[in-house]
Tab-separated table of C-alpha atoms in Angstrom:
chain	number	residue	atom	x	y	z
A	27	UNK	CA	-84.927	-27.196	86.347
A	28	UNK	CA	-82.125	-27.475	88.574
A	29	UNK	CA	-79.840	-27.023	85.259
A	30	UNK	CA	-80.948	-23.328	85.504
A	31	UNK	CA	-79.372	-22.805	88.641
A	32	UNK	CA	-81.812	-20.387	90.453
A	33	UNK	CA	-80.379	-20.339	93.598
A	34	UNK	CA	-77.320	-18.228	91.974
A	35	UNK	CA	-79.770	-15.662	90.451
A	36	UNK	CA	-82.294	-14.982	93.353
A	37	UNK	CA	-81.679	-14.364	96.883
A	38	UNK	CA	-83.774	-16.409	99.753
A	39	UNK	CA	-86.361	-14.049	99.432
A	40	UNK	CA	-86.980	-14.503	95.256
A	41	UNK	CA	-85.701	-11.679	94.773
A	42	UNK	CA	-82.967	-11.047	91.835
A	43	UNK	CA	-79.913	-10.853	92.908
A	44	UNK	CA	-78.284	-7.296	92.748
A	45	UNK	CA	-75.394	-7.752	90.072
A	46	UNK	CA	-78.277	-8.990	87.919
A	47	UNK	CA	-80.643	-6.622	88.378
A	48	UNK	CA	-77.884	-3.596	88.043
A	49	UNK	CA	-77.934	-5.008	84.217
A	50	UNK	CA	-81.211	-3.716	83.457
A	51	UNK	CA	-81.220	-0.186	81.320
A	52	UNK	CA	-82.158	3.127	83.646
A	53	UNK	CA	-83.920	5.994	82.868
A	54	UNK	CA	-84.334	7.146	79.145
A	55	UNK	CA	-82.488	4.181	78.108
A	56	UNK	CA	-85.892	1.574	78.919
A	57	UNK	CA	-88.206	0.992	76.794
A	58	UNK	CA	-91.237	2.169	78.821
A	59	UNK	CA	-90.325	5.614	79.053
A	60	UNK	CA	-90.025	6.319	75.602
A	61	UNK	CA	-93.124	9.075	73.628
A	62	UNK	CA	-93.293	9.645	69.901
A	63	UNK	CA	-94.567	12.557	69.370
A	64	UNK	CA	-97.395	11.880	67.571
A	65	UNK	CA	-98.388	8.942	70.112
A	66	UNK	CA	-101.637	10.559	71.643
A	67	UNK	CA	-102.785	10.663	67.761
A	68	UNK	CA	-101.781	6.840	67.367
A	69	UNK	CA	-102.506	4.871	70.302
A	70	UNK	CA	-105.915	3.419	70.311
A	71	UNK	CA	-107.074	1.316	74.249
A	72	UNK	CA	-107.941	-2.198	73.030
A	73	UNK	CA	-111.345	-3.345	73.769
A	74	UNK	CA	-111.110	-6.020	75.922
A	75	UNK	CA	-112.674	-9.233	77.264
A	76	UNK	CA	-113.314	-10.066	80.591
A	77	UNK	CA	-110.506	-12.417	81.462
A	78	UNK	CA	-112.201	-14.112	84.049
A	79	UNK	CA	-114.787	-15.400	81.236
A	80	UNK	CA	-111.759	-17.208	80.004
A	81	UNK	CA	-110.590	-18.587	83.285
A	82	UNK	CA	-110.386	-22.438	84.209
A	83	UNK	CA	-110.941	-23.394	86.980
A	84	UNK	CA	-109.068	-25.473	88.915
A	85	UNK	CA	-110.595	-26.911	92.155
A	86	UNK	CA	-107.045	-29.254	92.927
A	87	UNK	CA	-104.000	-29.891	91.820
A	88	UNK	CA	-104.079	-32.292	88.387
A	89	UNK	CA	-108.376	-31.599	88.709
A	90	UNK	CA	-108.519	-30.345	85.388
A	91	UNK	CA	-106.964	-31.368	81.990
A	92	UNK	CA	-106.779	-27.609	79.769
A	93	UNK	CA	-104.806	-26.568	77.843
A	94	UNK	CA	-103.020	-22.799	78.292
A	95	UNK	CA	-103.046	-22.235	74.402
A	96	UNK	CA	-106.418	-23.539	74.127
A	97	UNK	CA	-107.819	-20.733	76.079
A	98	UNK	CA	-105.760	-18.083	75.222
A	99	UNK	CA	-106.904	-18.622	71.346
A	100	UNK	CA	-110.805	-17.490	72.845
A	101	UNK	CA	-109.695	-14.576	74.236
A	102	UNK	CA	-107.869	-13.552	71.318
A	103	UNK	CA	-110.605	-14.595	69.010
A	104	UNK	CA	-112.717	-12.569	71.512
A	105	UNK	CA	-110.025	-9.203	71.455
A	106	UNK	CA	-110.113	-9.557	67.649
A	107	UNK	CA	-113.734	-9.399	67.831
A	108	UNK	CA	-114.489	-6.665	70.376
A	109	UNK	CA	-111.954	-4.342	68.305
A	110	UNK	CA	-113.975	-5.366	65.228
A	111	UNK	CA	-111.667	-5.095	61.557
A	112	UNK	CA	-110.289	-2.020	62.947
A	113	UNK	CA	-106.312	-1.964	62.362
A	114	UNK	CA	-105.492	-1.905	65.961
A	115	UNK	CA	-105.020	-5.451	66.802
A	116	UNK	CA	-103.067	-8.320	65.180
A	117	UNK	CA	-101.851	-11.903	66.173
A	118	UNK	CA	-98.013	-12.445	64.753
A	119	UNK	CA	-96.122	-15.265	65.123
A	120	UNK	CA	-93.025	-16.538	63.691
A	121	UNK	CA	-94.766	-20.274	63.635
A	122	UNK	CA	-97.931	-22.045	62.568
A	123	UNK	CA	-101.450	-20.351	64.624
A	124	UNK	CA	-103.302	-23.324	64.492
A	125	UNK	CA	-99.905	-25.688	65.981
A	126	UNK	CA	-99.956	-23.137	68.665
A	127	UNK	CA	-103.678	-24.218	69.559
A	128	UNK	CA	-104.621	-20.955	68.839
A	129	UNK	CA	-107.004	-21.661	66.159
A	130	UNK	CA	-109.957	-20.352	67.839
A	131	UNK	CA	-109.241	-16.294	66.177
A	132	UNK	CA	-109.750	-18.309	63.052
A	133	UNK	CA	-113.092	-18.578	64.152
A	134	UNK	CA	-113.559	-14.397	63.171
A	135	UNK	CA	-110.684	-13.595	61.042
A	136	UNK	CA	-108.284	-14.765	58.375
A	137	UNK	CA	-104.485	-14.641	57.635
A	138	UNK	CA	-103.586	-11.939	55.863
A	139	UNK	CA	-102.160	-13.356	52.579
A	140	UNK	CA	-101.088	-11.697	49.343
A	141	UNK	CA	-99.383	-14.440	48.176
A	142	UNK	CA	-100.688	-17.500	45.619
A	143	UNK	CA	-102.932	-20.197	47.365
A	144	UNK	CA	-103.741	-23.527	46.412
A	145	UNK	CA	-107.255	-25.533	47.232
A	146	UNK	CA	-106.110	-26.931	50.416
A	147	UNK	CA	-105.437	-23.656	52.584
A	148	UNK	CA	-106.934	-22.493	55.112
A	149	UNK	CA	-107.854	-19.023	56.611
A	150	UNK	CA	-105.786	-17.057	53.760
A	151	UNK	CA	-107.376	-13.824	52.519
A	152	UNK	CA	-106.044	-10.316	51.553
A	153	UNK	CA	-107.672	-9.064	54.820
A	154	UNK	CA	-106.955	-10.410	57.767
A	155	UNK	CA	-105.687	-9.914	61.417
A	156	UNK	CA	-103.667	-12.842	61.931
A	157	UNK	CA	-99.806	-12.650	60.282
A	158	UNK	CA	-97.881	-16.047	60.726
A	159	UNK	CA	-96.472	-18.766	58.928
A	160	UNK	CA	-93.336	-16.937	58.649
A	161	UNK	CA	-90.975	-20.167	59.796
A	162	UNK	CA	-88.198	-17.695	61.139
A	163	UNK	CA	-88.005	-16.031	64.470
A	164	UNK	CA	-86.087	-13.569	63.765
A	165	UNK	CA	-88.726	-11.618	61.346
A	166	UNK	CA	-90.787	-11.281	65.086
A	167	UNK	CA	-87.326	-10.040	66.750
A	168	UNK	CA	-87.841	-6.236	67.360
A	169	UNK	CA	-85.169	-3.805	65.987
Protein backbone atom coordinates (compact mmCIF):
# COMPACT_ATOMS: atom_id res chain seq x y z
CA UNK A 1 0.00 0.00 0.00
CA UNK A 2 2.73 2.24 0.68
CA UNK A 3 3.68 1.77 -3.23
CA UNK A 4 0.62 4.07 -3.82
CA UNK A 5 2.06 6.83 -2.12
CA UNK A 6 -1.00 8.47 -0.38
CA UNK A 7 0.62 10.84 1.56
CA UNK A 8 1.45 12.82 -1.88
CA UNK A 9 -2.26 12.76 -2.93
CA UNK A 10 -4.15 13.70 0.35
CA UNK A 11 -3.45 16.33 2.77
CA UNK A 12 -3.37 15.49 6.78
CA UNK A 13 -6.86 15.88 6.85
CA UNK A 14 -7.77 13.02 3.85
CA UNK A 15 -8.56 15.34 1.90
CA UNK A 16 -7.31 15.41 -1.97
CA UNK A 17 -4.87 17.47 -2.52
CA UNK A 18 -5.77 20.65 -4.62
CA UNK A 19 -3.70 20.15 -7.95
CA UNK A 20 -5.56 16.83 -8.01
CA UNK A 21 -8.75 17.73 -7.40
CA UNK A 22 -8.49 20.93 -9.96
CA UNK A 23 -8.32 17.83 -12.60
CA UNK A 24 -11.78 16.91 -12.21
CA UNK A 25 -14.27 18.28 -15.19
CA UNK A 26 -16.62 21.50 -14.01
CA UNK A 27 -19.85 22.36 -14.86
CA UNK A 28 -21.50 20.99 -18.14
CA UNK A 29 -18.44 19.11 -18.79
CA UNK A 30 -19.38 16.19 -15.69
CA UNK A 31 -21.19 13.60 -16.21
CA UNK A 32 -23.92 14.21 -13.59
CA UNK A 33 -25.25 17.21 -15.00
CA UNK A 34 -26.02 15.98 -18.23
CA UNK A 35 -30.43 15.52 -19.43
CA UNK A 36 -31.54 13.84 -22.62
CA UNK A 37 -34.38 15.08 -23.50
CA UNK A 38 -36.47 12.38 -23.48
CA UNK A 39 -35.05 11.21 -19.92
CA UNK A 40 -38.30 11.77 -17.77
CA UNK A 41 -39.90 9.24 -20.49
CA UNK A 42 -36.88 6.73 -19.94
CA UNK A 43 -35.76 6.59 -16.51
CA UNK A 44 -37.54 4.05 -14.47
CA UNK A 45 -36.51 4.17 -9.98
CA UNK A 46 -35.27 0.61 -9.37
CA UNK A 47 -37.10 -1.31 -6.84
CA UNK A 48 -34.94 -1.96 -4.24
CA UNK A 49 -33.99 -4.23 -1.32
CA UNK A 50 -33.43 -3.31 2.00
CA UNK A 51 -29.67 -3.29 2.28
CA UNK A 52 -29.54 -3.85 5.76
CA UNK A 53 -31.24 -7.43 5.04
CA UNK A 54 -28.00 -8.06 3.30
CA UNK A 55 -25.71 -6.76 5.96
CA UNK A 56 -23.07 -8.93 7.97
CA UNK A 57 -22.46 -8.36 10.83
CA UNK A 58 -19.42 -7.98 12.31
CA UNK A 59 -19.19 -7.93 16.17
CA UNK A 60 -14.88 -7.64 16.03
CA UNK A 61 -12.31 -7.35 13.98
CA UNK A 62 -11.50 -10.97 12.02
CA UNK A 63 -15.21 -12.18 13.97
CA UNK A 64 -16.64 -13.15 10.86
CA UNK A 65 -15.38 -15.03 7.72
CA UNK A 66 -17.88 -13.46 4.50
CA UNK A 67 -17.29 -12.89 1.67
CA UNK A 68 -18.10 -9.16 -0.07
CA UNK A 69 -19.12 -10.87 -3.46
CA UNK A 70 -21.00 -13.43 -1.73
CA UNK A 71 -23.46 -10.98 -0.47
CA UNK A 72 -23.60 -8.64 -3.02
CA UNK A 73 -24.82 -11.63 -5.51
CA UNK A 74 -28.29 -11.72 -2.93
CA UNK A 75 -28.95 -8.39 -3.29
CA UNK A 76 -28.64 -8.43 -6.87
CA UNK A 77 -30.53 -11.63 -7.18
CA UNK A 78 -32.98 -9.75 -4.88
CA UNK A 79 -32.92 -6.19 -7.30
CA UNK A 80 -33.42 -8.54 -10.28
CA UNK A 81 -36.30 -9.92 -8.56
CA UNK A 82 -38.11 -6.91 -7.08
CA UNK A 83 -37.89 -5.25 -10.72
CA UNK A 84 -39.36 -8.54 -12.00
CA UNK A 85 -38.35 -9.32 -16.15
CA UNK A 86 -38.90 -5.76 -16.69
CA UNK A 87 -35.93 -4.28 -18.97
CA UNK A 88 -34.72 -1.93 -16.39
CA UNK A 89 -32.07 -3.81 -14.68
CA UNK A 90 -29.09 -5.89 -15.89
CA UNK A 91 -25.81 -7.39 -14.37
CA UNK A 92 -22.73 -6.86 -17.07
CA UNK A 93 -19.49 -7.85 -16.63
CA UNK A 94 -16.55 -8.17 -18.75
CA UNK A 95 -15.66 -11.65 -16.72
CA UNK A 96 -17.24 -14.89 -15.57
CA UNK A 97 -20.65 -14.11 -12.89
CA UNK A 98 -20.32 -17.12 -11.14
CA UNK A 99 -16.00 -16.52 -10.61
CA UNK A 100 -17.13 -13.26 -9.26
CA UNK A 101 -19.22 -15.19 -6.48
CA UNK A 102 -22.05 -13.65 -7.79
CA UNK A 103 -23.93 -16.66 -8.69
CA UNK A 104 -26.74 -16.11 -6.44
CA UNK A 105 -28.91 -13.78 -9.54
CA UNK A 106 -28.62 -17.14 -11.18
CA UNK A 107 -30.87 -18.21 -8.69
CA UNK A 108 -33.93 -15.95 -10.74
CA UNK A 109 -32.53 -15.26 -14.06
CA UNK A 110 -30.40 -16.49 -16.93
CA UNK A 111 -27.64 -15.13 -19.28
CA UNK A 112 -28.87 -13.75 -22.08
CA UNK A 113 -27.46 -15.92 -24.93
CA UNK A 114 -28.17 -16.01 -28.65
CA UNK A 115 -25.38 -17.86 -29.42
CA UNK A 116 -24.97 -22.01 -29.88
CA UNK A 117 -24.80 -23.99 -26.50
CA UNK A 118 -23.58 -27.24 -25.77
CA UNK A 119 -24.97 -29.78 -22.82
CA UNK A 120 -22.69 -28.56 -20.23
CA UNK A 121 -23.79 -24.74 -19.88
CA UNK A 122 -25.23 -23.20 -17.53
CA UNK A 123 -27.79 -20.30 -17.09
CA UNK A 124 -27.85 -19.53 -21.05
CA UNK A 125 -31.25 -18.58 -22.48
CA UNK A 126 -32.49 -16.00 -25.10
CA UNK A 127 -33.97 -14.05 -22.11
CA UNK A 128 -32.10 -13.11 -19.53
CA UNK A 129 -30.80 -10.22 -17.27
CA UNK A 130 -27.37 -11.15 -16.73
CA UNK A 131 -24.76 -10.21 -19.88
CA UNK A 132 -21.13 -11.56 -19.19
CA UNK A 133 -18.69 -13.86 -20.36
CA UNK A 134 -17.40 -11.33 -22.63
CA UNK A 135 -13.42 -11.98 -21.62
CA UNK A 136 -12.52 -8.26 -22.61
CA UNK A 137 -12.82 -5.18 -20.53
CA UNK A 138 -12.93 -2.96 -22.83
CA UNK A 139 -16.57 -4.03 -24.32
CA UNK A 140 -17.75 -2.67 -20.43
CA UNK A 141 -15.52 0.64 -21.04
CA UNK A 142 -18.12 3.48 -21.63
CA UNK A 143 -17.74 5.65 -24.80
Amino acid sequence: MKSYKAEELFDANGTLVAELAELAPKGDRRMGPIRTPMAAACCVILRLPDFRVHAVSVPSPGAVAAQDTLVLGKFLRDVVTLNGNAAKFRVFGPDETLSNLLGAVFEVTNRQWDGRTADNDEFLAPEGRVLDSMLSEHQCEGG
